[in-house]
Amino acid sequence: MARLNTQVGIVGAGPAGLLLAHLLHLNGIDSVVIENRSREHVIDRVRAGVLEQGTVDLLVAMGVGDGALRRGLRHEGLYISFKGRRHRIDMAELTGGKAITVYGQNEVVKDLIDARAATGRRLYFEAAHVSVDGLDASQPIIRFEHDGTDHELGCDFIAGCDGFHGICRPSIPDGALTVYERIYPFGWLGLLVEAAPSSDELVYTHHERGFALFSMRSPAVTRLYFQVPPDEPIQHWSDAAIWDELLARMTTSDGWKPNIGRIVQKSVTPMRSFVATPMRHARLFLAGDAAHIVPPTGAKGLNLAASDVLVLARALKAFYEHRREEWLDEYSDVCLRRVWKAQRFSWWMTSTLHHSPDGSAFDHQRQIADLDYLTSSRAAMTSLAEQYVGLPADVSLDSVGL
Ligand code: FAD
Ligand code: PHB
């Protein structure tokens, strides 16, 4: 049995865990990161792609933003397409110059793993049987097995950054959490395609056959999604059927359509909205998908993970430097205000753009009116733009020493 100690034990090496680890390092606070999957698996996982302006600013201020600045694609606008026409929303013009950056989550994770390695601080991949214990005690413990040896890690605090299916949230005693949840009657089939993007900006399409989304990863790689039933077996979709469906939904009356190419990856993701409150139980703090899930239509999940850990890092810094506990006590409330606004936005984008299998003809006409209003009112476009690029941060970079 190996016995270790640290200040903050972090479960999960996704964006939340790795960002927190680096923010703590920059403030001289020790942490140990424990991840149950392999380094390759974590880096190869294709997921989010849209970074809010504030997320990019955070990465840059932390000294890990070179990749996002150099290889990321800055987008100042996006398209909403319905009834066969694309309508551009000029986000930069409507928000005083703000934009989003398209940069794969796996690239962000890779940059952060490299940064962690350079600090010499501990990060365990392929940790088995991870569990947390003694959350109410002064020194909670993370247990795990690594390379055949049992480990016991004593911590001042535990950060549960282990995603929606992790072990931290379920370790909180029954009755201590309130859960809010909505499950949608559809999912997304996501594709990575070797084809140059046929648009410089994202295209969100409303179509009576179902929602479709055009995105990208690089000047040579297109990322596409389309609405399918939530439990759709992927083998139901041959490549030919996928292209027929995508072209039927996405082609606009001016002839725009995605370029066809070799499909190199495909997967189905169900869609849900989920919030567990409070995001703290005694010495365990939940951050990112461990505490909340949004449907991906608003592109908010990774960005919320980043804003949670910024709030947590501020609180831990104040604790270690001044023994101040108020910010630890406020952690959940500060995060949840932003989380609920992102929930509302993601729900609105999802319900406005998808075809609901149980929706009526009335619902369909209301969606069209919503989209017509959105794309013809400067006020409505400004509302979408300011939420899409990211609402102002609740915590300054200054407060985490950046
Ligand atoms: P995760 O990325 O899930 O990381 C959790 C980590 O914990 C993982 O590495 C996992 O292996 C590890 N772990 C799990 N259990 C254990 C355990 N027992 N012990 C140790 N480690 C464990 N968000 C956006 O902002 N923009 C987008 O454009 C966007 N698009 C998306 C598209 C799709 C198809 C999907 C599925 C998601 C999308 N998201 C998007 C959401 C985004 O990917 C997540 O919100 C983000 O990954 C959350 O980061 P996290 O670190 O909280 O959790
Ligand atoms: C992506 O590029 O993966 C992406 C873009 C926008 C979304 C969701 C995912 O809303």
Coordinates of C-alpha atoms and ligand atoms in Angstrom, one line a residue:
M1 CA 0.0 0.0 0.0
A2 CA 1.4 3.4 -1.0
R3 CA 0.3 6.4 1.2
L4 CA 0.5 9.8 -0.4
N5 CA -0.5 13.3 0.6
T6 CA -1.4 16.4 -1.3
Q7 CA -3.4 19.7 -0.8
V8 CA -6.0 19.1 -3.5
G9 CA -6.8 15.6 -4.9
I10 CA -8.4 15.9 -8.3
V11 CA -10.4 13.0 -9.8
G12 CA -10.5 13.1 -13.6
A13 CA -8.1 14.5 -16.2
G14 CA -10.7 16.1 -18.5
P15 CA -10.7 19.8 -19.2
A16 CA -12.0 20.6 -15.6
G17 CA -9.4 18.5 -13.8
L18 CA -6.5 19.5 -15.9
L19 CA -7.4 23.3 -15.9
L20 CA -7.8 23.2 -12.1
A21 CA -4.5 21.4 -11.6
H22 CA -2.7 24.0 -13.7
L23 CA -4.4 27.0 -12.0
L24 CA -3.5 25.6 -8.6
H25 CA 0.1 25.0 -9.7
L26 CA 0.4 28.6 -10.9
N27 CA -0.6 29.6 -7.4
G28 CA 1.9 27.2 -5.7
I29 CA -0.8 24.8 -4.5
D30 CA 0.0 21.1 -4.9
S31 CA -2.5 18.6 -6.4
V32 CA -2.5 15.0 -7.6
V33 CA -4.7 14.1 -10.6
I34 CA -6.2 10.6 -10.9
E35 CA -7.6 9.5 -14.2
N36 CA -9.0 6.0 -14.8
R37 CA -8.5 6.0 -18.6
S38 CA -5.2 5.9 -20.6
R39 CA -3.4 9.1 -21.8
E40 CA -4.2 8.1 -25.4
H41 CA -7.8 7.5 -24.7
V42 CA -8.2 10.9 -23.1
I43 CA -6.4 12.7 -25.9
D44 CA -8.1 10.9 -28.7
R45 CA -11.7 11.4 -27.4
V46 CA -13.5 13.7 -30.0
R47 CA -15.9 16.0 -28.2
A48 CA -16.4 19.7 -28.0
G49 CA -15.0 22.3 -30.4
V50 CA -16.2 25.8 -29.5
L51 CA -14.3 27.9 -27.0
E52 CA -15.9 31.1 -25.7
Q53 CA -13.8 34.2 -25.8
G54 CA -13.3 34.0 -22.0
T55 CA -12.1 30.4 -22.2
V56 CA -9.4 31.4 -24.7
D57 CA -8.5 34.4 -22.6
L58 CA -8.1 32.1 -19.6
L59 CA -5.9 29.6 -21.5
V60 CA -3.7 32.4 -22.8
A61 CA -3.4 34.0 -19.3
M62 CA -2.4 30.6 -17.9
G63 CA 0.3 30.2 -20.5
V64 CA -1.4 27.3 -22.2
G65 CA -3.1 29.2 -25.0
D66 CA -0.5 29.0 -27.8
G67 CA -2.2 26.0 -29.5
A68 CA -5.7 27.7 -29.4
L69 CA -4.2 31.0 -30.7
R70 CA -2.1 29.4 -33.5
R71 CA -4.2 26.4 -34.6
G72 CA -7.6 27.5 -33.4
L73 CA -10.0 29.1 -35.9
R74 CA -11.4 32.4 -34.8
H75 CA -15.1 32.9 -35.8
E76 CA -16.7 36.2 -35.6
G77 CA -20.1 35.0 -36.8
L78 CA -22.4 32.0 -37.3
Y79 CA -25.2 31.0 -39.5
I80 CA -28.8 30.0 -38.6
S81 CA -30.4 28.1 -41.5
F82 CA -34.2 27.4 -41.9
K83 CA -36.6 27.1 -44.7
G84 CA -33.6 26.6 -47.0
R85 CA -31.9 29.9 -46.3
R86 CA -28.8 30.8 -44.2
H87 CA -28.9 33.9 -42.1
R88 CA -25.6 35.2 -40.7
I89 CA -25.4 36.5 -37.1
D90 CA -22.4 38.9 -36.8
M91 CA -21.3 38.1 -33.3
A92 CA -18.3 40.4 -33.2
E93 CA -20.3 43.4 -34.4
L94 CA -23.0 42.7 -31.9
T95 CA -20.8 42.1 -28.9
G96 CA -18.1 44.8 -29.3
G97 CA -15.6 42.6 -31.0
K98 CA -16.0 39.2 -29.2
A99 CA -15.7 35.9 -31.0
I100 CA -15.4 32.2 -30.4
T101 CA -12.5 29.9 -31.3
V102 CA -13.0 26.5 -32.9
Y103 CA -10.3 24.3 -31.3
G104 CA -10.9 20.6 -30.5
Q105 CA -11.4 19.7 -26.9
N106 CA -8.8 16.9 -27.4
E107 CA -6.3 19.6 -28.5
V108 CA -7.0 21.5 -25.3
V109 CA -6.6 18.4 -23.2
K110 CA -3.3 17.5 -25.0
D111 CA -1.9 21.0 -24.4
L112 CA -2.9 20.8 -20.7
I113 CA -1.4 17.3 -20.2
D114 CA 1.9 18.6 -21.7
A115 CA 1.7 21.6 -19.3
R116 CA 1.1 19.3 -16.4
A117 CA 4.1 17.1 -17.3
A118 CA 6.3 20.1 -17.5
T119 CA 5.4 21.0 -13.8
G120 CA 6.7 17.7 -12.5
R121 CA 3.5 17.4 -10.4
R122 CA 1.7 14.0 -10.2
L123 CA -0.8 12.8 -12.8
Y124 CA -1.8 9.1 -12.8
F125 CA -3.5 7.6 -15.8
E126 CA -5.1 4.1 -15.8
A127 CA -5.9 4.3 -12.1
A128 CA -8.3 1.4 -11.3
H129 CA -11.0 1.2 -8.6
V130 CA -11.0 4.9 -7.8
S131 CA -13.1 5.8 -4.7
V132 CA -13.4 8.7 -2.3
D133 CA -13.9 8.5 1.5
G134 CA -14.1 10.6 4.6
L135 CA -15.6 13.6 2.9
D136 CA -16.7 15.0 6.3
A137 CA -13.3 14.4 8.0
S138 CA -10.5 16.9 8.1
Q139 CA -8.5 14.7 5.7
P140 CA -10.6 13.0 3.0
I141 CA -9.0 10.2 1.1
I142 CA -8.9 9.0 -2.5
R143 CA -8.2 5.3 -3.0
F144 CA -7.0 3.8 -6.2
E145 CA -4.9 1.1 -7.7
H146 CA -2.1 1.9 -10.0
D147 CA 0.4 -0.5 -11.6
G148 CA -0.9 -3.3 -9.3
T149 CA -0.3 -1.3 -6.1
D150 CA -3.1 0.1 -3.8
H151 CA -2.7 3.8 -3.2
E152 CA -4.3 6.0 -0.5
L153 CA -4.1 9.7 -1.1
G154 CA -4.8 12.0 1.9
C155 CA -6.0 15.5 0.8
D156 CA -7.2 18.8 2.3
F157 CA -9.9 18.9 -0.4
I158 CA -11.1 16.7 -3.2
A159 CA -12.2 18.1 -6.6
G160 CA -14.7 15.8 -8.4
C161 CA -13.8 16.6 -12.0
D162 CA -14.7 13.1 -13.2
G163 CA -17.5 13.9 -15.6
F164 CA -21.2 12.8 -15.7
H165 CA -20.5 9.1 -15.2
G166 CA -17.8 9.5 -12.5
I167 CA -17.7 8.3 -8.9
C168 CA -17.6 11.6 -7.0
R169 CA -21.2 12.7 -7.3
P170 CA -22.6 9.3 -6.4
S171 CA -20.3 9.3 -3.3
I172 CA -22.3 12.1 -1.8
P173 CA -24.8 10.8 0.8
D174 CA -28.4 10.3 -0.3
G175 CA -30.6 13.3 0.3
A176 CA -27.7 15.8 0.3
L177 CA -28.1 16.7 -3.4
T178 CA -31.1 18.0 -5.4
V179 CA -31.1 17.0 -9.0
Y180 CA -32.9 18.8 -11.9
E181 CA -33.0 16.9 -15.1
R182 CA -34.6 16.9 -18.6
I183 CA -34.0 14.1 -21.1
Y184 CA -34.6 15.0 -24.8
P185 CA -36.3 12.6 -27.2
F186 CA -33.4 12.7 -29.6
G187 CA -29.6 12.5 -29.8
W188 CA -26.9 13.6 -32.2
L189 CA -25.0 11.4 -34.6
G190 CA -21.6 13.1 -34.9
L191 CA -19.0 12.7 -37.7
L192 CA -15.5 13.7 -38.4
V193 CA -14.9 14.0 -42.1
E194 CA -11.7 14.4 -44.2
A195 CA -13.0 17.3 -46.3
A196 CA -12.3 21.0 -46.4
P197 CA -15.0 23.0 -44.6
S198 CA -17.3 24.5 -47.2
S199 CA -18.2 27.5 -44.9
D200 CA -15.8 29.6 -42.8
E201 CA -18.4 29.6 -40.0
L202 CA -20.7 27.2 -38.2
V203 CA -24.2 26.5 -39.7
Y204 CA -27.0 25.5 -37.3
T205 CA -29.9 24.1 -39.5
H206 CA -33.6 23.7 -38.6
H207 CA -35.3 21.2 -40.9
E208 CA -38.5 19.3 -40.7
R209 CA -36.4 16.0 -41.1
G210 CA -34.5 17.1 -38.0
F211 CA -31.6 19.4 -36.8
A212 CA -28.2 19.4 -38.4
L213 CA -25.0 21.2 -37.6
F214 CA -22.0 22.1 -39.7
S215 CA -18.7 22.7 -37.8
M216 CA -15.0 22.0 -38.4
R217 CA -11.7 21.1 -36.8
S218 CA -9.1 22.4 -39.2
P219 CA -8.8 23.7 -42.9
A220 CA -8.9 20.0 -43.9
V221 CA -11.4 18.5 -41.5
T222 CA -15.2 19.0 -41.3
R223 CA -17.2 18.1 -38.2
L224 CA -20.9 17.4 -38.8
Y225 CA -23.8 16.4 -36.5
F226 CA -27.4 15.5 -37.2
Q227 CA -30.4 14.7 -35.0
V228 CA -31.3 11.0 -34.6
P229 CA -33.4 9.0 -32.1
P230 CA -31.6 9.0 -28.7
D231 CA -30.8 5.2 -28.7
E232 CA -30.1 5.0 -32.5
P233 CA -27.7 2.1 -33.2
I234 CA -24.9 3.5 -35.3
Q235 CA -24.9 0.5 -37.6
H236 CA -28.3 1.7 -38.9
W237 CA -26.4 4.4 -40.8
S238 CA -24.3 3.5 -43.8
D239 CA -22.0 6.2 -45.1
A240 CA -24.2 6.6 -48.1
A241 CA -27.4 7.0 -46.0
I242 CA -25.6 9.6 -43.8
W243 CA -24.7 11.8 -46.8
D244 CA -28.2 11.5 -48.3
E245 CA -29.7 12.6 -45.0
L246 CA -27.1 15.4 -44.4
L247 CA -27.5 16.8 -47.9
A248 CA -31.3 16.7 -47.6
R249 CA -31.3 18.7 -44.4
M250 CA -28.4 21.1 -45.1
T251 CA -28.5 22.1 -48.7
T252 CA -29.8 25.7 -49.0
S253 CA -31.6 27.3 -52.0
D254 CA -28.4 29.2 -53.0
G255 CA -26.7 25.7 -53.4
W256 CA -24.5 25.7 -50.2
K257 CA -23.9 22.3 -48.8
P258 CA -21.1 20.5 -46.9
N259 CA -18.2 19.0 -48.8
I260 CA -18.4 15.2 -48.9
G261 CA -15.3 13.2 -47.7
R262 CA -14.1 10.1 -46.0
I263 CA -15.9 9.6 -42.6
V264 CA -13.1 8.9 -40.1
Q265 CA -15.1 8.7 -36.9
K266 CA -18.8 8.5 -36.0
S267 CA -20.8 8.2 -32.7
V268 CA -24.2 8.8 -31.2
T269 CA -24.6 11.1 -28.2
P270 CA -27.9 11.3 -26.2
M271 CA -29.0 14.8 -25.1
R272 CA -29.9 15.8 -21.6
S273 CA -30.0 18.9 -19.3
F274 CA -28.9 18.0 -15.7
V275 CA -27.9 20.0 -12.6
A276 CA -27.0 18.6 -9.2
T277 CA -27.0 21.1 -6.3
P278 CA -25.2 22.2 -4.3
M279 CA -21.9 21.6 -6.1
R280 CA -20.2 21.0 -2.8
H281 CA -20.5 18.4 0.0
A282 CA -18.2 19.1 2.9
R283 CA -14.6 18.8 1.5
L284 CA -15.7 17.5 -1.9
F285 CA -16.2 20.1 -4.7
L286 CA -17.9 19.0 -8.0
A287 CA -16.9 20.8 -11.2
G288 CA -17.8 20.5 -14.9
D289 CA -19.9 17.6 -16.2
A290 CA -19.7 15.9 -12.8
A291 CA -22.2 18.6 -11.5
H292 CA -24.1 19.5 -14.7
I293 CA -24.7 18.5 -18.3
V294 CA -26.1 20.7 -21.1
P295 CA -27.3 19.6 -24.5
P296 CA -24.4 20.4 -26.9
T297 CA -26.5 22.8 -29.1
G298 CA -25.3 25.8 -27.1
A299 CA -21.7 24.7 -27.1
K300 CA -21.4 25.4 -23.4
G301 CA -20.2 22.3 -21.6
L302 CA -16.5 22.7 -21.8
N303 CA -16.8 26.4 -21.2
L304 CA -18.8 25.8 -18.0
A305 CA -16.1 23.4 -16.8
A306 CA -13.6 26.2 -17.3
S307 CA -15.7 28.8 -15.5
D308 CA -16.3 26.4 -12.5
V309 CA -12.7 25.7 -12.0
L310 CA -11.8 29.4 -12.2
V311 CA -14.2 30.0 -9.3
L312 CA -12.8 27.0 -7.4
A313 CA -9.2 28.0 -7.9
R314 CA -10.0 31.5 -6.6
A315 CA -11.6 30.0 -3.4
L316 CA -8.7 27.6 -2.8
K317 CA -6.1 30.3 -3.3
A318 CA -7.9 32.5 -0.8
F319 CA -8.0 29.6 1.6
Y320 CA -4.3 28.7 1.4
E321 CA -3.1 32.3 1.4
H322 CA -5.4 33.9 3.9
R323 CA -7.3 31.0 5.6
R324 CA -10.4 32.7 4.1
E325 CA -13.4 30.3 3.7
E326 CA -16.1 32.6 2.4
W327 CA -15.2 31.9 -1.3
L328 CA -15.3 28.2 -0.6
D329 CA -18.7 28.6 1.0
E330 CA -19.9 30.7 -2.0
Y331 CA -18.5 28.3 -4.6
S332 CA -21.7 26.5 -5.5
D333 CA -23.9 29.6 -5.6
V334 CA -21.5 31.6 -7.8
C335 CA -21.1 28.7 -10.3
L336 CA -24.8 27.9 -10.4
R337 CA -25.9 31.4 -11.5
R338 CA -23.8 30.9 -14.6
V339 CA -24.8 27.2 -15.0
W340 CA -28.5 28.0 -15.0
K341 CA -28.1 30.8 -17.6
A342 CA -26.2 28.3 -19.8
Q343 CA -28.9 25.7 -19.1
R344 CA -31.5 28.1 -20.3
F345 CA -29.6 29.1 -23.4
S346 CA -28.8 25.5 -24.3
W347 CA -32.4 24.4 -23.8
W348 CA -33.6 27.3 -26.0
M349 CA -31.2 26.5 -28.8
T350 CA -32.1 22.8 -28.6
S351 CA -35.9 23.3 -28.5
T352 CA -35.9 26.0 -31.2
L353 CA -33.7 24.1 -33.7
H354 CA -34.7 20.4 -33.2
H355 CA -37.7 18.6 -34.6
S356 CA -39.5 17.1 -31.6
P357 CA -41.1 13.7 -32.4
D358 CA -44.0 14.6 -30.1
G359 CA -44.2 18.2 -31.3
S360 CA -47.4 19.4 -33.0
A361 CA -47.9 21.5 -36.2
F362 CA -48.4 24.5 -33.8
D363 CA -44.9 23.9 -32.3
H364 CA -43.4 23.8 -35.8
Q365 CA -44.9 27.1 -36.7
R366 CA -43.8 28.6 -33.4
Q367 CA -40.2 27.5 -34.1
I368 CA -40.3 29.1 -37.5
A369 CA -41.6 32.3 -36.0
D370 CA -38.9 32.2 -33.3
L371 CA -36.2 31.8 -36.0
D372 CA -37.7 34.5 -38.2
Y373 CA -37.7 36.9 -35.2
L374 CA -34.2 35.9 -34.2
T375 CA -32.7 36.6 -37.7
S376 CA -34.6 39.8 -38.3
S377 CA -34.3 41.6 -34.9
R378 CA -31.0 43.2 -33.9
A379 CA -32.1 42.8 -30.2
A380 CA -32.7 39.1 -30.6
M381 CA -29.5 38.5 -32.5
T382 CA -27.6 40.5 -29.9
S383 CA -29.1 38.2 -27.2
L384 CA -27.9 35.1 -29.0
A385 CA -24.5 36.5 -29.8
E386 CA -23.7 37.6 -26.2
Q387 CA -24.6 34.2 -24.8
Y388 CA -22.8 32.3 -27.6
V389 CA -19.5 34.1 -27.2
G390 CA -20.0 33.8 -23.4
L391 CA -21.5 36.0 -20.7
P392 CA -19.0 38.1 -18.7
A393 CA -17.0 36.1 -16.1
D394 CA -18.1 36.2 -12.5
V395 CA -14.6 36.0 -11.3
S396 CA -11.6 38.0 -12.5
L397 CA -8.4 36.5 -13.8
D398 CA -6.7 38.8 -11.3
S399 CA -8.3 36.9 -8.4
V400 CA -6.4 33.7 -9.4
G401 CA -3.1 35.5 -9.8
L402 CA -3.2 35.8 -13.6
Ligands
FAD1 P1 -15.0 15.1 -18.9 O1 -14.4 15.7 -20.2 O2 -16.0 14.1 -19.0 O3 -13.8 14.6 -18.1 C1 -13.9 13.7 -17.0 C2 -12.7 12.8 -16.8 O4 -12.8 12.0 -15.7 C3 -12.5 11.9 -18.0 O5 -11.2 12.0 -18.5 C4 -12.9 10.5 -17.4 O6 -12.2 9.5 -18.1 C5 -12.5 10.7 -16.0 N1 -13.1 9.8 -15.1 C6 -14.4 9.3 -15.1 N2 -14.7 8.5 -14.1 C7 -13.5 8.4 -13.4 C8 -13.1 7.7 -12.3 N3 -14.0 6.9 -11.6 N4 -11.9 7.8 -11.8 C9 -11.0 8.7 -12.4 N5 -11.3 9.4 -13.5 C10 -12.5 9.2 -14.0 N6 -18.9 21.7 -24.9 C11 -18.6 22.9 -25.3 O7 -18.2 23.8 -24.5 N7 -18.5 23.2 -26.7 C12 -18.9 22.3 -27.6 O8 -18.8 22.6 -28.8 C13 -19.3 21.0 -27.1 N8 -19.6 20.0 -28.0 C14 -19.9 18.8 -27.5 C15 -20.2 17.8 -28.5 C16 -20.4 16.5 -28.1 C17 -20.8 15.5 -29.1 C18 -20.3 16.2 -26.7 C19 -20.6 14.8 -26.2 C20 -20.0 17.1 -25.7 C21 -19.8 18.4 -26.2 N9 -19.5 19.4 -25.2 C22 -19.2 20.7 -25.7 C23 -19.4 19.1 -23.8 C24 -18.0 18.9 -23.3 O9 -17.4 17.9 -24.1 C25 -18.0 18.6 -21.8 O10 -18.9 19.5 -21.1 C26 -16.6 18.6 -21.2 O11 -15.9 17.4 -21.6 C27 -16.7 18.6 -19.7 O12 -15.4 18.5 -19.1 P2 -15.2 17.7 -17.8 O13 -13.7 17.8 -17.5 O14 -16.1 18.3 -16.8 O15 -15.6 16.2 -18.0
PHB2 C1 -18.3 21.1 -32.5 O1 -17.6 21.6 -33.4 O2 -18.0 19.9 -32.1 C2 -19.5 21.7 -32.0 C3 -19.8 23.0 -32.4 C4 -21.0 23.6 -32.0 C5 -21.8 22.9 -31.1 C6 -21.5 21.6 -30.6 C7 -20.3 21.0 -31.1 O3 -23.0 23.5 -30.6

